[in-house]
Coordinates of C-alpha atoms in Angstrom, one line a residue:
Chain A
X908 CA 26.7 -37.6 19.2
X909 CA 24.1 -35.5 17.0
X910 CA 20.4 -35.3 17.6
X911 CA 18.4 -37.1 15.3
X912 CA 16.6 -34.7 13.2
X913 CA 12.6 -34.5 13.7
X914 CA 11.4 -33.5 10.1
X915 CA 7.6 -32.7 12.1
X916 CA 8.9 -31.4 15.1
X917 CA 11.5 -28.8 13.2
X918 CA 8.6 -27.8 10.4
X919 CA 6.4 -26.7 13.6
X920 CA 9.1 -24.9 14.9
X921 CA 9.9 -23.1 11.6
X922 CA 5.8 -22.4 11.9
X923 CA 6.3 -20.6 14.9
X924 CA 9.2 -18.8 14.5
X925 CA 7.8 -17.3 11.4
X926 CA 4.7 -16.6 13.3
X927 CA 6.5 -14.7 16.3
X928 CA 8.9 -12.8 13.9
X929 CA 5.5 -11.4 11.9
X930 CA 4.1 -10.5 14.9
X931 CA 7.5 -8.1 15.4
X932 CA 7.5 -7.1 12.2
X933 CA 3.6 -6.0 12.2
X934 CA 4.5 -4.2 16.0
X935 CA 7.9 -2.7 15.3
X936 CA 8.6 -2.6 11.6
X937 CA 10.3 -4.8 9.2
X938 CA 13.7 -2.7 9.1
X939 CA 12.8 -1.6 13.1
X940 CA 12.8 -4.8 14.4
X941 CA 16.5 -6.2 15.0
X942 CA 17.3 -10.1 15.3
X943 CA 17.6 -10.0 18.9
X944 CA 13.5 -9.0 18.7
X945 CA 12.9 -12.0 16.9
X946 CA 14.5 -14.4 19.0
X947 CA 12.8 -13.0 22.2
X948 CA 9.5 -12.7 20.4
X949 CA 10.1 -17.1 19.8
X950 CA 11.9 -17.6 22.7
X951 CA 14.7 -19.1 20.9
X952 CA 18.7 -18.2 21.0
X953 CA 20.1 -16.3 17.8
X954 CA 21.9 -19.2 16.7
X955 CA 19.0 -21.5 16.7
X956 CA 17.1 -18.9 14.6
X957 CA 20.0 -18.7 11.8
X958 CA 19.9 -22.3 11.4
X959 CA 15.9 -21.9 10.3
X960 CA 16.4 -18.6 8.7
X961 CA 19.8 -16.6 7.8
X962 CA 18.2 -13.9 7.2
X963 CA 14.9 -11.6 7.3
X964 CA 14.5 -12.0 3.4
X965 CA 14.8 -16.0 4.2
X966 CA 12.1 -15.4 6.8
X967 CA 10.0 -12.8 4.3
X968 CA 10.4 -15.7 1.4
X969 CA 9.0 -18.5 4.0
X970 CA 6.3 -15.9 4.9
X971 CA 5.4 -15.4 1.2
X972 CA 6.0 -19.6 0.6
X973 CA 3.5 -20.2 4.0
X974 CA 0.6 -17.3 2.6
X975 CA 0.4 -19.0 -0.9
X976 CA 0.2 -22.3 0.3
X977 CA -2.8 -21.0 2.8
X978 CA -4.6 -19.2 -0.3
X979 CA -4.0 -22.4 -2.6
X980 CA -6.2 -24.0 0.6
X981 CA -8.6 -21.6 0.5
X982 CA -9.1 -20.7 -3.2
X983 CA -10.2 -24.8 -4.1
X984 CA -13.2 -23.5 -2.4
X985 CA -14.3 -20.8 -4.4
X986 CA -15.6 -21.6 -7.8
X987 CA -18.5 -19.1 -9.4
X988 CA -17.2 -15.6 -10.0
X989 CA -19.6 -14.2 -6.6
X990 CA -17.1 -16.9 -4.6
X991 CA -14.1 -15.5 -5.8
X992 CA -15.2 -11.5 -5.9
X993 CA -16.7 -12.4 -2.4
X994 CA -13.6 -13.6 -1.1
X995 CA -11.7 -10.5 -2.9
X996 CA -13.7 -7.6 -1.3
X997 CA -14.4 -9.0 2.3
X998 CA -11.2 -10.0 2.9
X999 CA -10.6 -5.7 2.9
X1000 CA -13.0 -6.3 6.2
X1001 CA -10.2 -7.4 8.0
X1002 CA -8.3 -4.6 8.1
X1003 CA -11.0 -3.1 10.5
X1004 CA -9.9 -4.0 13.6
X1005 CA -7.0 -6.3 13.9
X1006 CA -4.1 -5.5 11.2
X1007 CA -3.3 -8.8 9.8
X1008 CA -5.7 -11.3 8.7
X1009 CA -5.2 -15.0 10.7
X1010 CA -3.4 -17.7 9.4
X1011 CA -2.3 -15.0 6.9
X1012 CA 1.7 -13.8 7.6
X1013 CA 1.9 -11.3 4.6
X1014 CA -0.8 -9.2 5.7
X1015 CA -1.9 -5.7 6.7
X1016 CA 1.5 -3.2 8.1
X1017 CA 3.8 -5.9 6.9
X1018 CA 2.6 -6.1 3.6
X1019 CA 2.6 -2.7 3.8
X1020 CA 6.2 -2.7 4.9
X1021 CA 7.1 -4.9 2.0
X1022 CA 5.6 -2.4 -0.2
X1023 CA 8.0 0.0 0.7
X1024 CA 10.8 -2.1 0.7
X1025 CA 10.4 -4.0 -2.5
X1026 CA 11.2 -0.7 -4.5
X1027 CA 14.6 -0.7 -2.0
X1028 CA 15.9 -4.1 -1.6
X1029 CA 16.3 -6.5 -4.8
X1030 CA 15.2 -9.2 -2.8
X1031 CA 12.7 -8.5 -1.2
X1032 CA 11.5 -7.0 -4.6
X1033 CA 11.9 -10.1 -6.3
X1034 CA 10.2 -12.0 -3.1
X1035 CA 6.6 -9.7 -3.7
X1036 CA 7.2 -9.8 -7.2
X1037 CA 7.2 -13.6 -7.6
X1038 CA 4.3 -13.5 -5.0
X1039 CA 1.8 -11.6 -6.7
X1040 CA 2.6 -13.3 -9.7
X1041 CA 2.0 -16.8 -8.4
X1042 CA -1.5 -15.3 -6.4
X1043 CA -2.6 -13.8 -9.9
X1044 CA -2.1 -17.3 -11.4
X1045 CA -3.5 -19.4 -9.2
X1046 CA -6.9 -17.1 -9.1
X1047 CA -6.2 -16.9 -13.0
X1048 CA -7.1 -20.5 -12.7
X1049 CA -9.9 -19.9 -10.8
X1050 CA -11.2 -17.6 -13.3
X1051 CA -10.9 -19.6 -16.0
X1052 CA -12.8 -22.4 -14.7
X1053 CA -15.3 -19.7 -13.9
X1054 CA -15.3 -18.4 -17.5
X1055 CA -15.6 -22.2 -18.8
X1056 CA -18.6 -22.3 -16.7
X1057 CA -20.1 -19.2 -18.8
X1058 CA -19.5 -17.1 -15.6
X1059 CA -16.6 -14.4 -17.3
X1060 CA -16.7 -13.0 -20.4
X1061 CA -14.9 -15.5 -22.6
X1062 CA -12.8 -12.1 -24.0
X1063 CA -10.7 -11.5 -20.9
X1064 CA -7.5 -12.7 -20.1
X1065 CA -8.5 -14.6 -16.7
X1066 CA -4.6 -14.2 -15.3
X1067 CA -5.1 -9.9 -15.8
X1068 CA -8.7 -10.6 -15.1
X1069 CA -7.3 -11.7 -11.5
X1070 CA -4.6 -8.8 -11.0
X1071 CA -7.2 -6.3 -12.1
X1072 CA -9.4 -7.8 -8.7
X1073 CA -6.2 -8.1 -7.2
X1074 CA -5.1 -4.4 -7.6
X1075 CA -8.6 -3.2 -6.3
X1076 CA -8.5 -5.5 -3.1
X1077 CA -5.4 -4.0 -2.3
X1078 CA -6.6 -0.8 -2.7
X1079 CA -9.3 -1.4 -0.4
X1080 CA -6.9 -2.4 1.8
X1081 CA -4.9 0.7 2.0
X1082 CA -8.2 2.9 2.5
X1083 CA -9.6 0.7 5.2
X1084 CA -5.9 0.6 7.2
X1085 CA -6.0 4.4 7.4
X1086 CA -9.8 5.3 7.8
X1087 CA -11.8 2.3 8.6
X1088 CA -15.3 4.0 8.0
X1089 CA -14.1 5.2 4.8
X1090 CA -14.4 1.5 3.6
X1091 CA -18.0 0.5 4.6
X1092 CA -20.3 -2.3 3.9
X1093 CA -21.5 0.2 0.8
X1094 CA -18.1 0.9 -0.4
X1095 CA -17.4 -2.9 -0.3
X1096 CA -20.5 -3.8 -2.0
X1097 CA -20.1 -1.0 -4.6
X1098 CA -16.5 -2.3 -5.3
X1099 CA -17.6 -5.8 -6.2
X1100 CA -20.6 -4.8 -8.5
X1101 CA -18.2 -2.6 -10.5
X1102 CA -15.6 -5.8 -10.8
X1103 CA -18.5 -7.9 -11.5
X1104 CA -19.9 -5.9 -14.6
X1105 CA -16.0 -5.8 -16.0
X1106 CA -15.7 -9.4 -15.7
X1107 CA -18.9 -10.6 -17.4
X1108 CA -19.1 -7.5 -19.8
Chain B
X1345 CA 20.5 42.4 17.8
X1346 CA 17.6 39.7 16.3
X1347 CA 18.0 39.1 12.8
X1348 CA 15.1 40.1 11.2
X1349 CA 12.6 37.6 10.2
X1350 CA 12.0 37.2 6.0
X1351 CA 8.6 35.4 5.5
X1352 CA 9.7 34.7 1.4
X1353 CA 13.1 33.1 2.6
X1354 CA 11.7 31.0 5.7
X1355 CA 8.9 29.3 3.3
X1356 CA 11.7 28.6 0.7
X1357 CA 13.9 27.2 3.4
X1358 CA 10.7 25.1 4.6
X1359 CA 10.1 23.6 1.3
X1360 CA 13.8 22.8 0.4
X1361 CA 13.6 20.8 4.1
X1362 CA 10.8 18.9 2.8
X1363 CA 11.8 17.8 0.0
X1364 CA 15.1 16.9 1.6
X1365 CA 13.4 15.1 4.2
X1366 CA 11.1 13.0 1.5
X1367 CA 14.5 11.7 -0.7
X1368 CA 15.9 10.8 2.6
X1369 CA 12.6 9.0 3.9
X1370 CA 12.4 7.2 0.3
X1371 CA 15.8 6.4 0.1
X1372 CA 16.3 5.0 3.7
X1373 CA 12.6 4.3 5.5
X1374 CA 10.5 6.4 7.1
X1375 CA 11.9 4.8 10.5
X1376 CA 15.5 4.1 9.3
X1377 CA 16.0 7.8 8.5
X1378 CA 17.6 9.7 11.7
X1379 CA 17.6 13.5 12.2
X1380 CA 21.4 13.6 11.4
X1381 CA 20.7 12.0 7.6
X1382 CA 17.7 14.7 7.1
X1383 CA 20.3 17.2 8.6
X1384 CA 22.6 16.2 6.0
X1385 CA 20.6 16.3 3.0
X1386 CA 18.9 19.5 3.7
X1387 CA 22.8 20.9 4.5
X1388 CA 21.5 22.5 7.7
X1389 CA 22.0 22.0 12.0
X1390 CA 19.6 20.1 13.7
X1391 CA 18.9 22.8 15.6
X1392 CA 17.7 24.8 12.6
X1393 CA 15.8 21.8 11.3
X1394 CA 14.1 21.6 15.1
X1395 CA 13.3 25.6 14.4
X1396 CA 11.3 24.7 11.3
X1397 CA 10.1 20.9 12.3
X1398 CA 9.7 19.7 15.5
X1399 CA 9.3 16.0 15.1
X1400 CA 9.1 13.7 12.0
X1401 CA 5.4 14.2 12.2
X1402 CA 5.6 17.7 11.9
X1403 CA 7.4 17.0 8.5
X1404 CA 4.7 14.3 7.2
X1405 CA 2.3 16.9 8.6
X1406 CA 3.9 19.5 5.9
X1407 CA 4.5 16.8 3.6
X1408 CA 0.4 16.3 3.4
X1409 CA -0.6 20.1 3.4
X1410 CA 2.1 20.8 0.4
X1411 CA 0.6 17.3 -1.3
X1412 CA -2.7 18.7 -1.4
X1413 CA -2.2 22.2 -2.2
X1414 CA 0.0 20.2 -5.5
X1415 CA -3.7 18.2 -5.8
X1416 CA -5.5 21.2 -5.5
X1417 CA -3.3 22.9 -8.1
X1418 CA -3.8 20.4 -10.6
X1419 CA -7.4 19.4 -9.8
X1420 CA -8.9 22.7 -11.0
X1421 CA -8.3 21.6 -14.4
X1422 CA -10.4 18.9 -14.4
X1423 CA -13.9 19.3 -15.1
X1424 CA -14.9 15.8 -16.8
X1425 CA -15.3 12.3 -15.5
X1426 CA -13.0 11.8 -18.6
X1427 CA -10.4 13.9 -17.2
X1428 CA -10.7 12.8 -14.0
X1429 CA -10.2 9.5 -14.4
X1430 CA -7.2 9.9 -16.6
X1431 CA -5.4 12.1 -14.0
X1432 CA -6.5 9.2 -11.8
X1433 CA -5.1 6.0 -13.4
X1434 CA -2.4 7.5 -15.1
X1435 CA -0.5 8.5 -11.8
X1436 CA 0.7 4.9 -11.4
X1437 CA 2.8 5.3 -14.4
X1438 CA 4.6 7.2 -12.0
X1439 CA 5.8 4.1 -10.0
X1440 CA 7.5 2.5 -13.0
X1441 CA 10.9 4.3 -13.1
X1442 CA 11.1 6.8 -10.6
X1443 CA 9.8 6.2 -7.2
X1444 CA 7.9 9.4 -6.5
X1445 CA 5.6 11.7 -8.3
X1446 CA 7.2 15.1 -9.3
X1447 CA 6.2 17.5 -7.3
X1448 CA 4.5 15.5 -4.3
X1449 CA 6.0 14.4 -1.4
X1450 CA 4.1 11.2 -0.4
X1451 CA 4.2 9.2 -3.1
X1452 CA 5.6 5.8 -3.4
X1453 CA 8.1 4.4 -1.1
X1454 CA 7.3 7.2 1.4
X1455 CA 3.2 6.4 1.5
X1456 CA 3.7 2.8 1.3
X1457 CA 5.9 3.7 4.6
X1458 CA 3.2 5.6 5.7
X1459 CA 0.1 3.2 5.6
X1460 CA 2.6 1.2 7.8
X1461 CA 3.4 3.4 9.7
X1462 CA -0.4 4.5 10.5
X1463 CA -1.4 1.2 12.1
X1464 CA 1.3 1.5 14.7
X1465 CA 1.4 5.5 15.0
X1466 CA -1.5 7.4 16.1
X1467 CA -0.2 10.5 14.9
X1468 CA 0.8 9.4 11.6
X1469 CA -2.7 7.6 11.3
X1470 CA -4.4 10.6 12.2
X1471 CA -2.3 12.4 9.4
X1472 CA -3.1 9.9 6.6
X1473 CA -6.9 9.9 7.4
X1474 CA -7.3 13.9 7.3
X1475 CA -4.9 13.4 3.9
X1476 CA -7.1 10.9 2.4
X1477 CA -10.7 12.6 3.2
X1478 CA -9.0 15.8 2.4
X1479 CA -8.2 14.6 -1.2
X1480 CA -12.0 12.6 -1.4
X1481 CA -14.1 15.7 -0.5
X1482 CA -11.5 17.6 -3.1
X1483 CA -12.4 15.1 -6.2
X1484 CA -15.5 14.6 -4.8
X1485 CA -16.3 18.2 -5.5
X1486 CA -15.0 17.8 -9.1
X1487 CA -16.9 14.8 -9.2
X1488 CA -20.4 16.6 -8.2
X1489 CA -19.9 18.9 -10.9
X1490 CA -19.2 16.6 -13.5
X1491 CA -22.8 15.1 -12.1
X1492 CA -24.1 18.5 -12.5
X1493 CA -23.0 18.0 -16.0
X1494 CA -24.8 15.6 -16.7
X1495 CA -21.1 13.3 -17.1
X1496 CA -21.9 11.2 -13.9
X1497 CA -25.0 9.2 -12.6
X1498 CA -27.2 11.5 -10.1
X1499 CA -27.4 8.2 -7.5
X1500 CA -24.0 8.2 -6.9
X1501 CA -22.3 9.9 -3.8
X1502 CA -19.4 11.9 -5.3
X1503 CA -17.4 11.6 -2.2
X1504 CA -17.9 7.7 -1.9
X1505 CA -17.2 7.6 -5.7
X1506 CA -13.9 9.8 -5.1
X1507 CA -13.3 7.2 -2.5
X1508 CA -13.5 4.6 -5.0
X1509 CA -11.7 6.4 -7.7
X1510 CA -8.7 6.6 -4.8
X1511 CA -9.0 3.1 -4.4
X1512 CA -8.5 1.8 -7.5
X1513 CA -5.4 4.4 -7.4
X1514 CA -4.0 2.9 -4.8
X1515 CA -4.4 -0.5 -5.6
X1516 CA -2.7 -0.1 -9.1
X1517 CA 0.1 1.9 -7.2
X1518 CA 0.9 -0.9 -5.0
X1519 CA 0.7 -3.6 -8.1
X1520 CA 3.3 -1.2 -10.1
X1521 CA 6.0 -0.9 -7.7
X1522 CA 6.0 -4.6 -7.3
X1523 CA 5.7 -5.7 -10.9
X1524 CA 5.9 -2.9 -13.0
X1525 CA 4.7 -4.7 -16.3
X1526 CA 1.6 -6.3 -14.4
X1527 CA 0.5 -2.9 -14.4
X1528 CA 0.7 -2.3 -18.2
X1529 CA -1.7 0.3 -20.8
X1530 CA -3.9 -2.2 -21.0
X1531 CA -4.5 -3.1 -17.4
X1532 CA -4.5 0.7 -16.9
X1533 CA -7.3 1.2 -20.2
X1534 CA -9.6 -1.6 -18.3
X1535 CA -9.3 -0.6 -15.0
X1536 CA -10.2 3.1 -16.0
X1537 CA -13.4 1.2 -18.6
X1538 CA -14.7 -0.2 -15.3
X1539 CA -14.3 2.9 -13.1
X1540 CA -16.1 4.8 -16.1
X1541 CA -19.4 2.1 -16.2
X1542 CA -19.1 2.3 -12.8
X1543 CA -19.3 5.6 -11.9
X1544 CA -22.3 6.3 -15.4
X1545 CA -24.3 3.8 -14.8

């Protein structure tokens, strides 16, 4: 006889198992760390991990599927342009000390990983590249309520508006991964005054 | 009887290596890449690659000093903030076709491995962070005398505004290799307006 199916009890084990196999990614690489890695790292058998995820692109999608559902969470939050550039800079803090940010899968060496191997592997290409996209619109959104609220200039397109603060948040990123003290308080604070003046100029 | 040693045709050798070495790295991943495929490439023994590069890290190690003598090269014809922000944001044009800039070694695919790579690596870390201050103190010269000039605002640290400068760089890097069209002439012509204010006022 089958086992009833626990809808709850399987989507907190998909949780976990995508939380183990970031923390192998982020230790050993996403193309050094082998399925065997994984299933240690969740304490599950290979078979049971194929029948959540047949693949790492199926694991890198739910990763991606996870992170935007966590920054849809925290964006309803932010409303005046200082929330959102706020939120933008410090989250560069993060890559300070430990390399991913919590809650956060697609984060610091893994997204960094996924950099690399998006201009590889089609799918995981397509993965980051539907990512971004759906993180530019949903602060797009942001923006444009912001710009409603007299906030942004009414002249910029609040979608490339959000990849321009999304293109120098990643930058920050990269800096403050390899030299920590080469992104400082300063450098943060200079950062978000220059985004400010674009966006209301 | 030694063969005698020829200084012209050892640096030649060294530099066809490297750039063997970087296609491979691109190609397959820093850390999928074995010694046999870089053997391969560069048509030569292992023991002959191990006579001119000890360790991957001595090749990234070569890989930044040729990078930045290639900056250096090209840096000395830049005297303006004008000019120096166009070398600046036009290099991610680079990541829309081909994956790596002519000419340097750890562009693309390879840095993206890299600023993996640099959390997990010491080695590799302590690489990327000379490579990085190395190129900031180099604009950040060119930057001081476009000051001098009268081109940039006296407050500004030249090396923390090369810093930012190679932020934004990065930043729109990483957003073109995922979604080359979010990075388009526009995004590019703003993001080099706001580095301009930023960097005059």
């Amino acid at each position: 006889m089958a086992r009833k199916r626990d809808p709850d009890r399987e989507a907190q084990r998909r949780s976990d198992i995508l939380q183990a196999a970031a923390r192998a990614f982020i230790r050993e690489g996403l193309r050094g760390t082998s399925i065997a890695t994984i299933c240690k790292e969740a304490g599950i058998s290979p078979g049971h991990l194929y029948y959540y995820f047949p693949s790492k692109e199926a694991l890198i999608e739910a990763m991606a599927e996870a992170d935007l559902a966590a920054i849809r969470g925290y964006a309803q939050h932010l409303h005046t342009l200082d929330e959102l550039l706020d939120a933008a800079v410090a989250s560069s803090e993060f890559m300070s000390h430990p390399y991913n940010e919590p809650g956060k899968l697609l984060e610091g060496a893994l997204a960094f990983d996924l950099h690399a191997e998006a201009t590889r592997n089609p799918r995981i290409h397509a993965i980051m590249d539907r990512h971004y996209r759906d993180i530019s619109a949903l602060f797009g959104e942001r923006l444009a309520a912001a710009q409603k609220a007299g906030g942004v200039n009414a002249a910029h397109d609040p979608v490339k508006l959000a990849r321009l603060v999304g293109a120098v948040r990643e930058g920050l990123l990269v800096m403050s991964a390899i030299g920590p003290d080469m992104v400082d308080a300063e450098m943060r604070s200079v950062a978000r005054r220059m985004l400010e003046a674009a966006a209301r100029g």
